[in-house]
Amino acid sequence: MNDGSLRLYVQCRAEDGVGRIGYVDVDPENPTHVLRVSKEPVLDVGAPGAFDDNGVFQTSVVQAADGRLFMYYVGFELCHHIRYRLLTGLAVSNDGGETFQKVKTTPILERSATEMHFRCGPFVWPATDGGYQMWYVAGSEWEEIDGKPMPVYDIRYAESVDGVHWPEEGRIVLQVKRDKEHGFGRPYIVKKENYYQMFYSIRKKSPCAYRMGYAESEDGIHWQRKDEEIGLDVSIVGWDSEAIEYAAVVDVGNRTLCFYNGNDFGGTGFGVAELVK
């Protein structure tokens, strides 16, 4: 932010479990020091019957060429024959991120023949040669694990000219290992000088909970999994002792910080870890 603070957009859940998006500003020199918290949601749920009528959660905020902020978010829709559907929407801010307005009331990633139930978890940034790149989660399957239907989805890649209109399906760039995993959480991409880093969450079958994953790529398309190098796991006890997910990695000066969620998809908040080099 202009005052040097670091803004994190977060989903806050009400007592009924429905989430809305707000923000938390922290001191980058001491990221456990909270400076400000939004008093009202910056983005609310959609009207009854909309794809986002039962919750919204942000996954990527980027600055467009004209200075506006694009917030890519996921709408949570309860269903009858499947548990839920997750599709992607877009909201825009003209006031520096204090409020966002939806570009349209329907998804920008609508369901398609090969991505029926999930087109969600997008990480987006402007491409160096124009347009936009997106890494996201998509799929059409469910798998019963411990008597409960669980979603199955891979990480895919797509490109857009304007950041609003996207193809009906993307290219699979990271597949789950179906014997041990059933899905991934939102990828977070970091561009280094000669390669890309991807931080993502792995939905394990046993235990049926999230763990962190890590991969590297020379071109952003072909990835090599290096999960053992992530160096961040659940705690023995406490708020992140059962699950750990949704890494957001940022360089602050000569430090690298990783903000993340813990048990119950971040039910008690979020934490921060620092890379030990």
XYZ file of N, CA and C in Angstrom:
831
model
N 0.848 -1.182 0.000
C 0.000 0.000 0.000
C 0.886 1.236 0.000
N 0.279 2.411 -0.266
C 1.044 3.656 -0.354
C 1.756 3.995 0.952
N 1.202 3.556 2.079
C 1.822 3.870 3.372
C 2.849 2.816 3.783
N 3.150 1.879 2.898
C 4.140 0.859 3.196
C 3.604 -0.399 3.843
N 2.317 -0.414 4.175
C 1.733 -1.601 4.799
C 1.464 -2.677 3.743
N 1.224 -3.868 4.216
C 0.953 -5.010 3.345
C -0.503 -5.411 3.543
N -1.273 -5.410 2.453
C -2.704 -5.727 2.548
C -2.965 -7.165 2.145
N -3.694 -7.870 2.993
C -4.107 -9.239 2.711
C -5.637 -9.273 2.626
N -6.148 -9.704 1.490
C -7.588 -9.888 1.351
C -7.938 -11.281 1.863
N -8.956 -11.349 2.705
C -9.317 -12.591 3.382
C -10.831 -12.784 3.328
N -11.226 -14.042 3.421
C -12.642 -14.347 3.591
C -12.939 -14.462 5.068
N -14.005 -13.809 5.502
C -14.460 -13.916 6.885
C -15.836 -14.583 6.890
N -15.962 -15.647 7.681
C -17.213 -16.395 7.715
C -18.094 -15.931 8.867
N -19.374 -15.797 8.578
C -20.344 -15.447 9.609
C -20.731 -16.699 10.395
N -21.611 -16.524 11.384
C -22.004 -17.654 12.216
C -22.682 -18.755 11.408
N -23.320 -18.386 10.293
C -23.996 -19.384 9.467
C -23.055 -20.053 8.475
N -21.763 -19.704 8.528
C -20.781 -20.309 7.655
C -20.619 -19.655 6.311
N -21.420 -18.643 6.009
C -21.332 -17.949 4.726
C -20.206 -16.912 4.785
N -19.323 -16.935 3.793
C -18.152 -16.067 3.806
C -18.296 -14.844 2.921
N -17.702 -13.745 3.379
C -17.602 -12.507 2.615
C -16.165 -12.026 2.677
N -15.793 -11.143 1.765
C -14.385 -10.768 1.626
C -14.114 -9.423 2.290
N -13.050 -9.385 3.079
C -12.569 -8.146 3.679
C -11.061 -8.086 3.535
N -10.413 -7.245 4.346
C -8.956 -7.179 4.281
C -8.353 -6.966 5.665
N -7.083 -7.335 5.769
C -6.280 -7.108 6.967
C -4.967 -6.493 6.510
N -4.614 -5.330 7.039
C -3.339 -4.683 6.730
C -2.351 -4.967 7.859
N -1.145 -5.400 7.484
C -0.134 -5.717 8.482
C 1.142 -4.933 8.203
N 1.982 -4.852 9.209
C 3.298 -4.229 9.092
C 4.246 -5.233 8.436
N 4.790 -4.946 7.251
C 5.660 -5.922 6.584
C 6.929 -6.235 7.369
N 7.369 -5.313 8.222
C 8.543 -5.576 9.053
C 8.215 -6.501 10.213
N 6.966 -6.482 10.637
C 6.480 -7.366 11.695
C 5.082 -7.818 11.305
N 4.975 -8.840 10.470
C 3.679 -9.214 9.897
C 2.659 -9.723 10.900
N 3.060 -9.975 12.146
C 2.081 -10.332 13.169
C 1.428 -9.096 13.786
N 1.907 -7.910 13.396
C 1.333 -6.660 13.902
C 0.251 -6.190 12.933
N -1.002 -6.288 13.350
C -2.135 -5.884 12.519
C -2.355 -4.388 12.652
N -2.373 -3.695 11.516
C -2.550 -2.242 11.504
C -4.010 -1.836 11.313
N -4.703 -2.522 10.419
C -6.092 -2.183 10.111
C -6.845 -3.441 9.713
N -8.152 -3.432 9.971
C -9.052 -4.483 9.507
C -10.272 -3.793 8.903
N -10.710 -4.225 7.729
C -11.867 -3.596 7.090
C -13.106 -3.745 7.977
N -13.842 -2.650 8.097
C -15.033 -2.666 8.951
C -16.222 -3.329 8.278
N -16.257 -3.259 6.943
C -17.339 -3.851 6.171
C -16.737 -4.725 5.078
N -17.499 -5.667 4.550
C -16.989 -6.468 3.432
C -16.677 -5.577 2.229
N -15.597 -5.904 1.539
C -15.305 -5.205 0.282
C -16.020 -5.877 -0.879
N -16.501 -7.120 -0.663
C -17.289 -7.828 -1.669
C -18.252 -8.766 -0.947
N -19.543 -8.665 -1.329
C -20.589 -9.433 -0.658
C -21.055 -10.588 -1.542
N -21.901 -11.430 -0.990
C -22.448 -12.558 -1.732
C -23.428 -12.067 -2.791
N -23.732 -12.937 -3.744
C -24.652 -12.595 -4.815
C -26.109 -12.750 -4.405
N -26.988 -12.382 -5.311
C -28.426 -12.490 -5.077
C -28.833 -13.962 -5.032
N -29.970 -14.285 -4.389
C -30.434 -15.666 -4.357
C -30.526 -16.264 -5.759
N -29.947 -17.445 -5.921
C -29.940 -18.098 -7.214
C -28.686 -17.846 -8.021
N -27.861 -16.875 -7.602
C -26.605 -16.604 -8.305
C -25.559 -17.651 -7.941
N -24.497 -17.704 -8.747
C -23.444 -18.699 -8.513
C -22.671 -18.443 -7.227
N -22.809 -17.253 -6.677
C -22.072 -16.878 -5.468
C -23.002 -16.478 -4.326
N -24.189 -17.120 -4.266
C -25.173 -16.714 -3.256
C -24.924 -17.318 -1.886
N -23.979 -18.252 -1.767
C -23.735 -18.886 -0.476
C -22.307 -18.689 0.016
N -21.644 -17.674 -0.540
C -20.292 -17.368 -0.082
C -19.397 -16.933 -1.217
N -18.459 -16.047 -0.913
C -17.439 -15.616 -1.871
C -16.089 -15.662 -1.166
N -15.050 -16.090 -1.905
C -13.707 -16.018 -1.343
C -12.711 -15.666 -2.432
N -11.848 -14.715 -2.092
C -10.858 -14.170 -3.010
C -9.714 -15.147 -3.199
N -9.112 -15.128 -4.397
C -7.925 -15.961 -4.598
C -6.784 -15.192 -5.246
N -7.071 -14.047 -5.882
C -6.008 -13.321 -6.578
C -6.452 -11.884 -6.815
N -5.593 -10.938 -6.470
C -5.850 -9.517 -6.732
C -4.662 -8.965 -7.510
N -4.920 -8.404 -8.695
C -3.848 -7.900 -9.549
C -4.188 -6.501 -10.049
N -3.155 -5.750 -10.376
C -3.353 -4.412 -10.915
C -3.413 -4.470 -12.433
N -4.496 -3.955 -13.004
C -4.670 -3.935 -14.451
C -3.837 -2.813 -15.058
N -3.739 -2.808 -16.384
C -2.927 -1.814 -17.082
C -3.423 -0.397 -16.841
N -4.731 -0.233 -16.609
C -5.290 1.103 -16.391
C -5.270 1.526 -14.927
N -4.638 0.746 -14.060
C -4.516 1.109 -12.657
C -5.577 0.529 -11.749
N -6.661 0.014 -12.316
C -7.692 -0.600 -11.492
C -7.187 -1.911 -10.890
N -7.840 -2.345 -9.830
C -7.519 -3.628 -9.225
C -8.563 -4.654 -9.646
N -8.097 -5.785 -10.156
C -8.961 -6.907 -10.500
C -8.898 -7.924 -9.369
N -10.056 -8.247 -8.807
C -10.126 -9.308 -7.809
C -10.822 -10.520 -8.422
N -10.071 -11.601 -8.561
C -10.656 -12.868 -8.990
C -11.117 -13.606 -7.742
N -12.365 -14.029 -7.754
C -12.922 -14.649 -6.562
C -13.744 -15.871 -6.957
N -14.040 -16.701 -5.989
C -14.801 -17.926 -6.207
C -16.155 -17.797 -5.528
N -17.205 -18.186 -6.241
C -18.537 -18.221 -5.672
C -18.880 -19.623 -5.205
N -19.465 -19.707 -4.023
C -19.853 -20.992 -3.431
C -21.355 -21.169 -3.613
N -21.723 -22.244 -4.323
C -23.132 -22.512 -4.627
C -23.517 -23.898 -4.121
N -24.460 -23.958 -3.200
C -24.957 -25.237 -2.719
C -25.822 -25.887 -3.789
N -25.708 -27.217 -3.912
C -26.444 -27.931 -4.951
C -27.240 -29.085 -4.340
N -28.061 -29.732 -5.182
C -28.925 -30.813 -4.700
C -28.307 -32.185 -4.955
N -27.880 -32.465 -6.173
C -27.354 -33.778 -6.514
C -25.849 -33.899 -6.260
N -25.159 -32.784 -6.170
C -23.779 -32.752 -5.712
C -23.727 -31.812 -4.516
N -22.646 -31.858 -3.746
C -22.605 -31.074 -2.510
C -22.569 -29.585 -2.787
N -21.740 -29.182 -3.767
C -21.614 -27.766 -4.081
C -20.943 -27.605 -5.440
N -20.978 -26.373 -5.950
C -20.295 -26.033 -7.192
C -19.471 -24.770 -6.934
N -18.261 -24.708 -7.526
C -17.358 -23.581 -7.335
C -16.965 -23.021 -8.701
N -17.371 -21.791 -8.982
C -17.045 -21.116 -10.229
C -16.430 -19.754 -9.919
N -15.751 -19.176 -10.904
C -14.946 -17.969 -10.688
C -15.636 -16.718 -11.203
N -15.612 -15.673 -10.389
C -16.120 -14.360 -10.774
C -15.009 -13.326 -10.760
N -15.341 -12.124 -11.197
C -14.375 -11.025 -11.237
C -15.028 -9.757 -10.714
N -14.324 -9.065 -9.828
C -14.761 -7.770 -9.314
C -13.636 -6.765 -9.497
N -13.993 -5.483 -9.622
C -13.030 -4.433 -9.939
C -13.117 -3.324 -8.896
N -11.953 -2.782 -8.519
C -11.897 -1.652 -7.594
C -11.343 -0.423 -8.299
N -12.026 0.705 -8.102
C -11.564 1.987 -8.626
C -11.088 2.921 -7.519
N -11.034 2.428 -6.278
C -10.652 3.277 -5.152
C -9.482 2.697 -4.370
N -8.596 2.004 -5.070
C -7.404 1.485 -4.416
C -7.615 0.264 -3.565
N -8.729 -0.431 -3.759
C -8.948 -1.670 -3.031
C -9.815 -1.567 -1.800
N -10.469 -0.403 -1.604
C -11.361 -0.255 -0.452
C -12.711 -0.920 -0.703
N -13.179 -0.882 -1.948
C -14.429 -1.525 -2.329
C -14.254 -2.145 -3.714
N -15.057 -3.168 -4.006
C -15.023 -3.836 -5.305
C -16.449 -3.986 -5.836
N -16.588 -3.870 -7.148
C -17.866 -4.062 -7.815
C -17.725 -5.213 -8.807
N -18.709 -6.087 -8.832
C -18.658 -7.233 -9.726
C -18.787 -6.796 -11.182
N -17.937 -7.375 -12.030
C -17.995 -7.072 -13.456
C -19.307 -7.556 -14.041
N -19.769 -8.717 -13.605
C -21.075 -9.231 -13.997
C -21.551 -10.193 -12.930
N -22.824 -10.516 -12.961
C -23.396 -11.361 -11.910
C -23.248 -12.848 -12.216
N -22.705 -13.177 -13.374
C -22.450 -14.559 -13.752
C -20.948 -14.811 -13.746
N -20.515 -16.067 -13.751
C -19.079 -16.358 -13.671
C -18.326 -15.947 -14.932
N -17.052 -15.586 -14.768
C -16.176 -15.417 -15.934
C -15.571 -16.761 -16.332
N -15.540 -17.705 -15.397
C -15.219 -19.095 -15.707
C -16.483 -19.897 -15.463
N -17.291 -19.997 -16.509
C -18.544 -20.748 -16.418
C -18.252 -22.223 -16.623
N -19.110 -23.091 -16.117
C -18.912 -24.530 -16.278
C -18.923 -24.905 -17.761
N -18.148 -25.916 -18.083
C -18.030 -26.357 -19.468
C -18.006 -27.883 -19.500
N -17.894 -28.458 -20.694
C -18.041 -29.900 -20.857
C -17.017 -30.695 -20.058
N -15.794 -30.201 -19.976
C -14.740 -30.941 -19.268
C -14.430 -30.351 -17.891
N -15.100 -29.268 -17.532
C -14.897 -28.626 -16.233
C -16.275 -28.264 -15.676
N -17.045 -29.300 -15.349
C -18.465 -29.143 -15.047
C -18.755 -28.528 -13.676
N -18.047 -28.987 -12.658
C -18.420 -28.618 -11.294
C -17.477 -27.602 -10.648
N -16.240 -27.569 -11.144
C -15.235 -26.719 -10.509
C -14.421 -25.989 -11.572
N -14.465 -24.679 -11.548
C -13.551 -23.833 -12.317
C -13.213 -22.694 -11.357
N -12.235 -22.934 -10.515
C -12.088 -22.083 -9.334
C -10.620 -21.957 -8.944
N -10.370 -21.326 -7.793
C -9.026 -21.190 -7.257
C -8.042 -20.504 -8.182
N -8.426 -19.442 -8.917
C -7.501 -18.868 -9.904
C -6.401 -18.017 -9.279
N -5.212 -18.136 -9.847
C -4.129 -17.185 -9.611
C -3.841 -16.523 -10.954
N -3.933 -15.208 -11.002
C -3.839 -14.474 -12.268
C -2.792 -13.381 -12.148
N -2.076 -13.145 -13.271
C -1.241 -11.947 -13.354
C -1.139 -11.498 -14.811
N -0.813 -10.209 -15.028
C -0.632 -9.720 -16.390
C 0.614 -10.343 -17.026
N 0.487 -10.855 -18.242
C 1.620 -11.436 -18.956
C 2.568 -10.336 -19.409
N 3.840 -10.647 -19.492
C 4.841 -9.644 -19.867
C 4.644 -9.138 -21.291
N 4.073 -9.967 -22.166
C 3.858 -9.564 -23.554
C 2.412 -9.169 -23.830
N 1.675 -8.845 -22.779
C 0.280 -8.439 -22.918
C -0.669 -9.573 -22.578
N -1.894 -9.216 -22.233
C -2.876 -10.201 -21.838
C -2.679 -10.668 -20.407
N -3.338 -11.773 -20.060
C -3.319 -12.290 -18.700
C -3.105 -13.800 -18.714
N -2.420 -14.278 -17.693
C -2.204 -15.708 -17.490
C -2.938 -16.149 -16.233
N -3.476 -17.362 -16.277
C -4.203 -17.900 -15.129
C -3.827 -19.364 -14.887
N -3.531 -19.660 -13.629
C -3.413 -21.031 -13.155
C -4.584 -21.250 -12.215
N -5.335 -22.322 -12.411
C -6.547 -22.484 -11.621
C -6.852 -23.967 -11.426
N -7.903 -24.234 -10.669
C -8.309 -25.595 -10.319
C -9.609 -25.925 -11.047
N -9.694 -27.128 -11.640
C -10.907 -27.478 -12.377
C -11.124 -28.983 -12.402
N -12.386 -29.383 -12.555
C -12.723 -30.793 -12.659
C -14.222 -31.013 -12.692
N -14.605 -32.271 -12.862
C -16.021 -32.637 -12.999
C -16.393 -33.856 -12.166
N -15.491 -34.323 -11.314
C -15.708 -35.593 -10.611
C -15.825 -35.415 -9.107
N -16.432 -36.453 -8.496
C -16.470 -36.601 -7.051
C -16.023 -38.020 -6.712
N -15.417 -38.190 -5.556
C -14.963 -39.501 -5.097
C -15.359 -39.669 -3.638
N -15.901 -40.829 -3.318
C -16.317 -41.075 -1.936
C -15.111 -41.478 -1.094
N -14.858 -40.698 -0.040
C -13.749 -40.962 0.872
C -14.307 -40.979 2.293
N -14.134 -42.084 2.976
C -14.669 -42.252 4.336
C -16.164 -41.967 4.384
N -16.881 -42.416 3.335
C -18.328 -42.275 3.303
C -18.830 -40.905 2.896
N -17.935 -40.009 2.446
C -18.330 -38.647 2.098
C -17.840 -38.315 0.694
N -18.715 -37.789 -0.181
C -18.257 -37.412 -1.524
C -17.322 -36.209 -1.461
N -16.148 -36.353 -2.091
C -15.142 -35.309 -2.082
C -14.793 -34.922 -3.520
N -14.487 -33.649 -3.767
C -14.222 -33.184 -5.129
C -12.887 -33.701 -5.661
N -12.822 -33.882 -6.982
C -11.594 -34.295 -7.663
C -11.264 -33.234 -8.705
N -10.078 -32.625 -8.592
C -9.701 -31.615 -9.582
C -8.191 -31.451 -9.672
N -7.765 -31.019 -10.862
C -6.360 -30.793 -11.173
C -6.085 -29.297 -11.275
N -4.824 -28.934 -11.498
C -4.449 -27.543 -11.756
C -4.295 -27.351 -13.267
N -4.906 -26.302 -13.782
C -4.922 -26.047 -15.218
C -4.428 -24.631 -15.518
N -4.204 -24.372 -16.800
C -3.628 -23.091 -17.232
C -4.432 -22.547 -18.404
N -4.644 -21.228 -18.412
C -5.365 -20.571 -19.500
C -4.827 -19.162 -19.688
N -5.129 -18.574 -20.834
C -4.712 -17.205 -21.146
C -5.912 -16.398 -21.626
N -5.835 -15.079 -21.420
C -6.912 -14.171 -21.811
C -6.327 -12.873 -22.327
N -6.997 -12.256 -23.266
C -6.539 -10.975 -23.801
C -6.822 -9.843 -22.819
N -8.010 -9.859 -22.203
C -8.434 -8.736 -21.363
C -8.606 -9.077 -19.886
N -8.398 -10.336 -19.500
C -8.568 -10.726 -18.110
C -10.011 -10.991 -17.721
N -10.935 -10.773 -18.647
C -12.370 -10.970 -18.386
C -12.896 -12.187 -19.133
N -12.524 -12.325 -20.380
C -13.012 -13.416 -21.219
C -11.942 -14.506 -21.315
N -12.329 -15.724 -20.953
C -11.402 -16.848 -20.885
C -11.936 -18.019 -21.688
N -11.076 -18.946 -22.128
C -11.537 -20.113 -22.884
C -12.393 -21.044 -22.023
N -13.137 -21.932 -22.675
C -14.031 -22.839 -21.969
C -13.294 -23.913 -21.185
N -12.074 -24.194 -21.545
C -11.296 -25.166 -20.792
C -9.828 -24.796 -20.851
N -9.105 -25.246 -19.850
C -7.681 -24.958 -19.787
C -6.852 -26.205 -20.023
N -5.581 -26.006 -20.009
C -4.621 -27.085 -20.203
C -4.206 -27.628 -18.842
N -4.288 -28.948 -18.665
C -3.866 -29.549 -17.391
C -2.346 -29.443 -17.265
N -1.885 -28.826 -16.176
C -0.449 -28.673 -15.977
C 0.049 -29.401 -14.729
N -0.871 -29.826 -13.853
C -0.471 -30.593 -12.670
C -1.631 -31.508 -12.291
N -1.392 -32.820 -12.359
C -2.418 -33.803 -12.072
C -2.247 -34.388 -10.672
N -3.381 -34.690 -10.044
C -3.327 -35.323 -8.729
C -2.891 -36.773 -8.868
N -2.306 -37.284 -7.827
C -1.967 -38.705 -7.744
C -3.160 -39.402 -7.115
N -3.991 -40.015 -7.962
C -5.303 -40.481 -7.531
C -5.238 -41.549 -6.436
N -4.116 -42.231 -6.279
C -4.033 -43.228 -5.225
C -3.902 -42.602 -3.843
N -3.397 -41.349 -3.783
C -3.161 -40.706 -2.492
C -3.875 -39.361 -2.341
N -4.290 -38.752 -3.452
C -4.826 -37.386 -3.434
C -6.144 -37.329 -4.211
N -6.949 -36.308 -3.913
C -8.164 -36.131 -4.712
C -8.308 -34.699 -5.242
N -7.407 -33.820 -4.866
C -7.511 -32.461 -5.393
C -6.394 -31.557 -4.911
N -6.388 -30.351 -5.476
C -5.427 -29.317 -5.099
C -6.178 -28.059 -4.653
N -5.533 -27.268 -3.821
C -6.043 -25.955 -3.493
C -5.426 -24.907 -4.397
N -5.915 -23.695 -4.305
C -5.487 -22.589 -5.159
C -3.972 -22.498 -5.298
N -3.449 -22.526 -6.540
C -2.004 -22.364 -6.723
C -1.601 -20.904 -6.523
N -0.374 -20.681 -6.104
C 0.187 -19.333 -5.962
C 1.538 -19.345 -6.669
N 1.686 -18.492 -7.681
C 2.858 -18.516 -8.546
C 3.817 -17.384 -8.183
N 5.101 -17.707 -8.140
C 6.164 -16.724 -7.927
C 7.151 -16.848 -9.085
N 7.461 -15.730 -9.730
C 8.397 -15.740 -10.863
C 9.780 -15.352 -10.367
N 10.715 -16.283 -10.501
C 12.105 -16.016 -10.210
C 12.822 -15.636 -11.507
N 14.130 -15.380 -11.433
C 14.867 -14.913 -12.610
C 14.831 -15.923 -13.752
N 14.997 -17.200 -13.438
C 15.093 -18.208 -14.491
C 14.041 -19.306 -14.395
N 13.116 -19.201 -13.450
C 12.124 -20.260 -13.304
C 10.913 -19.746 -12.520
N 9.873 -20.558 -12.524
C 8.654 -20.271 -11.778
C 8.574 -21.183 -10.560
N 7.980 -20.674 -9.494
C 7.642 -21.484 -8.336
C 6.128 -21.559 -8.210
N 5.633 -22.716 -7.841
C 4.209 -22.861 -7.561
C 4.024 -23.414 -6.147
N 3.286 -22.674 -5.340
C 2.901 -23.128 -4.011
C 1.416 -23.490 -4.076
N 1.076 -24.674 -3.641
C -0.306 -25.127 -3.740
C -0.630 -26.004 -2.542
N -1.890 -26.356 -2.418
C -2.330 -27.220 -1.329
C -2.747 -28.561 -1.905
N -2.473 -29.617 -1.189
C -2.794 -30.973 -1.625
C -3.902 -31.522 -0.735
N -4.997 -31.939 -1.359
C -6.082 -32.560 -0.612
C -5.800 -34.058 -0.516
N -5.294 -34.463 0.621
C -4.899 -35.851 0.847
C -6.127 -36.723 1.115
N -5.975 -38.034 0.808
C -7.022 -38.986 1.143
C -6.866 -39.516 2.561
N -5.619 -39.690 3.013
C -5.374 -40.196 4.359
C -4.128 -39.527 4.936
N -4.267 -38.642 5.919
C -5.551 -38.193 6.454
C -6.272 -37.316 5.435
N -7.595 -37.276 5.514
C -8.386 -36.486 4.564
C -8.307 -35.019 4.972
N -7.196 -34.402 4.639
C -6.947 -33.021 5.044
C -5.881 -32.422 4.137
N -5.778 -31.104 4.164
C -4.816 -30.392 3.328
C -3.396 -30.479 3.878
N -2.444 -30.551 2.935
C -1.030 -30.353 3.215
C -0.466 -29.453 2.116
N 0.714 -28.878 2.349
C 1.328 -27.975 1.387
C 2.064 -28.746 0.294
N 2.097 -28.154 -0.914
C 2.870 -28.704 -2.009
C 3.689 -27.623 -2.686
N 4.702 -28.044 -3.442
C 5.600 -27.095 -4.102
C 6.089 -27.701 -5.408
N 6.172 -26.885 -6.467
C 6.659 -27.342 -7.762
C 7.436 -26.220 -8.431
N 8.274 -26.590 -9.415
C 9.063 -25.619 -10.174
C 8.885 -25.862 -11.665
N 9.063 -24.781 -12.449
C 8.885 -24.866 -13.890
C 9.760 -23.826 -14.578
N 10.238 -24.151 -15.770
C 10.999 -23.188 -16.558
C 10.100 -22.283 -17.388
N 8.881 -22.766 -17.700
C 8.002 -22.002 -18.594
C 6.608 -21.738 -18.027
N 6.329 -22.199 -16.823
C 5.012 -22.017 -16.233
C 3.985 -23.038 -16.690
N 4.378 -23.933 -17.586
C 3.470 -24.942 -18.132
C 3.868 -26.345 -17.684
N 5.134 -26.667 -17.811
C 5.637 -27.991 -17.444
C 6.254 -27.907 -16.044
N 5.639 -28.621 -15.111
C 6.014 -28.481 -13.710
C 6.610 -29.776 -13.169
N 7.576 -29.616 -12.279
C 8.162 -30.736 -11.558
C 7.815 -30.596 -10.083
N 7.093 -31.576 -9.564
C 6.715 -31.527 -8.154
C 7.927 -31.755 -7.260
N 8.043 -30.905 -6.236
C 9.108 -31.027 -5.250
C 8.508 -30.799 -3.859
N 7.442 -31.534 -3.583
C 6.686 -31.315 -2.351
C 7.552 -31.433 -1.102
N 8.572 -32.278 -1.166
C 9.406 -32.489 0.017
C 10.226 -31.254 0.362
N 10.309 -30.282 -0.553
C 11.111 -29.087 -0.311
C 10.317 -27.928 0.288
N 9.009 -28.111 0.495
C 8.191 -26.999 0.969
C 8.618 -26.539 2.364
N 9.004 -27.470 3.228
C 9.527 -27.086 4.533
C 8.505 -26.501 5.487
N 7.220 -26.753 5.240
C 6.172 -26.208 6.111
C 5.094 -27.268 6.267
N 4.855 -27.702 7.518
C 3.908 -28.780 7.774
C 3.040 -28.402 8.972
N 2.125 -29.281 9.320
C 1.244 -29.034 10.455
C 2.049 -28.988 11.754
N 1.503 -28.276 12.724
C 2.106 -28.230 14.055
C 1.682 -29.454 14.858
N 2.371 -29.690 15.946
C 2.028 -30.825 16.807
C 0.676 -30.600 17.470
N 0.449 -29.386 17.946
C -0.836 -29.014 18.548
C -1.195 -27.616 18.053
N -2.464 -27.244 18.237
C -2.846 -25.868 17.962
C -3.690 -25.682 16.708
N -3.792 -24.434 16.279
C -4.726 -24.018 15.234
C -4.387 -24.583 13.851
N -3.146 -25.016 13.629
C -2.742 -25.587 12.350
C -2.173 -26.995 12.517
N -2.703 -27.746 13.479
C -2.195 -29.090 13.774
C -2.874 -30.177 12.949
N -4.014 -29.868 12.317
C -4.761 -30.865 11.554
C -4.610 -30.667 10.048
N -4.483 -29.425 9.624
C -4.384 -29.123 8.195
C -3.608 -27.830 8.011
N -3.029 -27.697 6.807
C -2.283 -26.482 6.468
C -2.432 -26.271 4.963
N -2.818 -25.031 4.558
C -3.168 -24.831 3.156
C -3.145 -23.353 2.763
N -3.322 -23.106 1.447
C -3.519 -21.781 0.848
C -2.333 -20.840 1.071
N -1.155 -21.284 0.689
C 0.034 -20.447 0.835
C -0.048 -19.218 -0.058
N 0.362 -18.065 0.471
C 0.537 -16.829 -0.294
C 1.925 -16.301 0.056
N 2.824 -16.337 -0.915
C 4.247 -16.084 -0.660
C 4.645 -14.734 -1.233
N 5.311 -13.915 -0.423
C 5.684 -12.567 -0.853
C 7.074 -12.228 -0.321
N 7.870 -11.574 -1.147
C 9.178 -11.071 -0.718
C 9.021 -9.669 -0.141
N 9.552 -9.472 1.047
C 9.535 -8.171 1.711
C 10.966 -7.842 2.078
N 11.588 -6.923 1.318
C 13.005 -6.658 1.526
C 13.806 -7.910 1.219
N 14.617 -8.332 2.172
C 15.409 -9.557 1.979
C 14.787 -10.758 2.677
N 13.511 -10.649 3.027
C 12.792 -11.740 3.678
C 11.723 -12.293 2.743
N 11.411 -13.572 2.902
C 10.315 -14.195 2.173
C 9.299 -14.695 3.189
N 8.074 -14.190 3.075
C 7.009 -14.541 4.005
C 5.981 -15.417 3.310
N 5.417 -16.339 4.068
C 4.354 -17.208 3.566
C 3.163 -17.104 4.511
N 2.087 -16.493 4.024
C 0.836 -16.448 4.783
C 0.029 -17.692 4.433
N -0.651 -18.268 5.420
C -1.341 -19.530 5.169
C -2.470 -19.736 6.167
N -3.334 -20.713 5.863
C -4.439 -21.101 6.736
C -4.144 -22.433 7.404
N -4.940 -22.740 8.431
C -4.759 -23.978 9.183
C -6.010 -24.828 9.212
N -6.366 -25.326 10.394
C -7.502 -26.236 10.550
C -8.798 -25.603 10.043
N -9.707 -26.452 9.580
C -11.041 -26.012 9.159
C -10.952 -24.910 8.105
N -10.062 -25.087 7.134
C -9.920 -24.134 6.024
C -9.656 -22.706 6.515
N -8.945 -22.582 7.625
C -8.687 -21.253 8.173
C -9.782 -20.758 9.098
N -10.485 -21.684 9.743
C -11.629 -21.315 10.575
C -11.299 -20.364 11.705
N -10.054 -20.378 12.200
C -9.687 -19.488 13.305
C -8.766 -18.352 12.859
N -8.527 -18.224 11.545
C -7.684 -17.131 11.071
C -6.551 -17.628 10.183
N -5.540 -16.809 10.061
C -4.388 -17.174 9.233
C -3.097 -16.909 9.992
N -2.015 -17.551 9.523
C -0.716 -17.391 10.152
C 0.325 -16.985 9.136
N 1.554 -16.833 9.600
C 2.631 -16.435 8.715
C 3.891 -17.194 9.113
N 4.646 -17.625 8.094
C 5.925 -18.282 8.292
C 6.988 -17.519 7.514
N 8.229 -17.614 7.950
C 9.336 -16.942 7.255
C 10.326 -17.979 6.744
N 10.756 -17.793 5.493
C 11.713 -18.706 4.886
C 13.065 -18.596 5.579
N 13.607 -19.738 5.979
C 14.933 -19.801 6.542
C 15.865 -20.270 5.430
N 16.730 -19.374 4.958
C 17.558 -19.677 3.803
C 18.855 -20.347 4.220
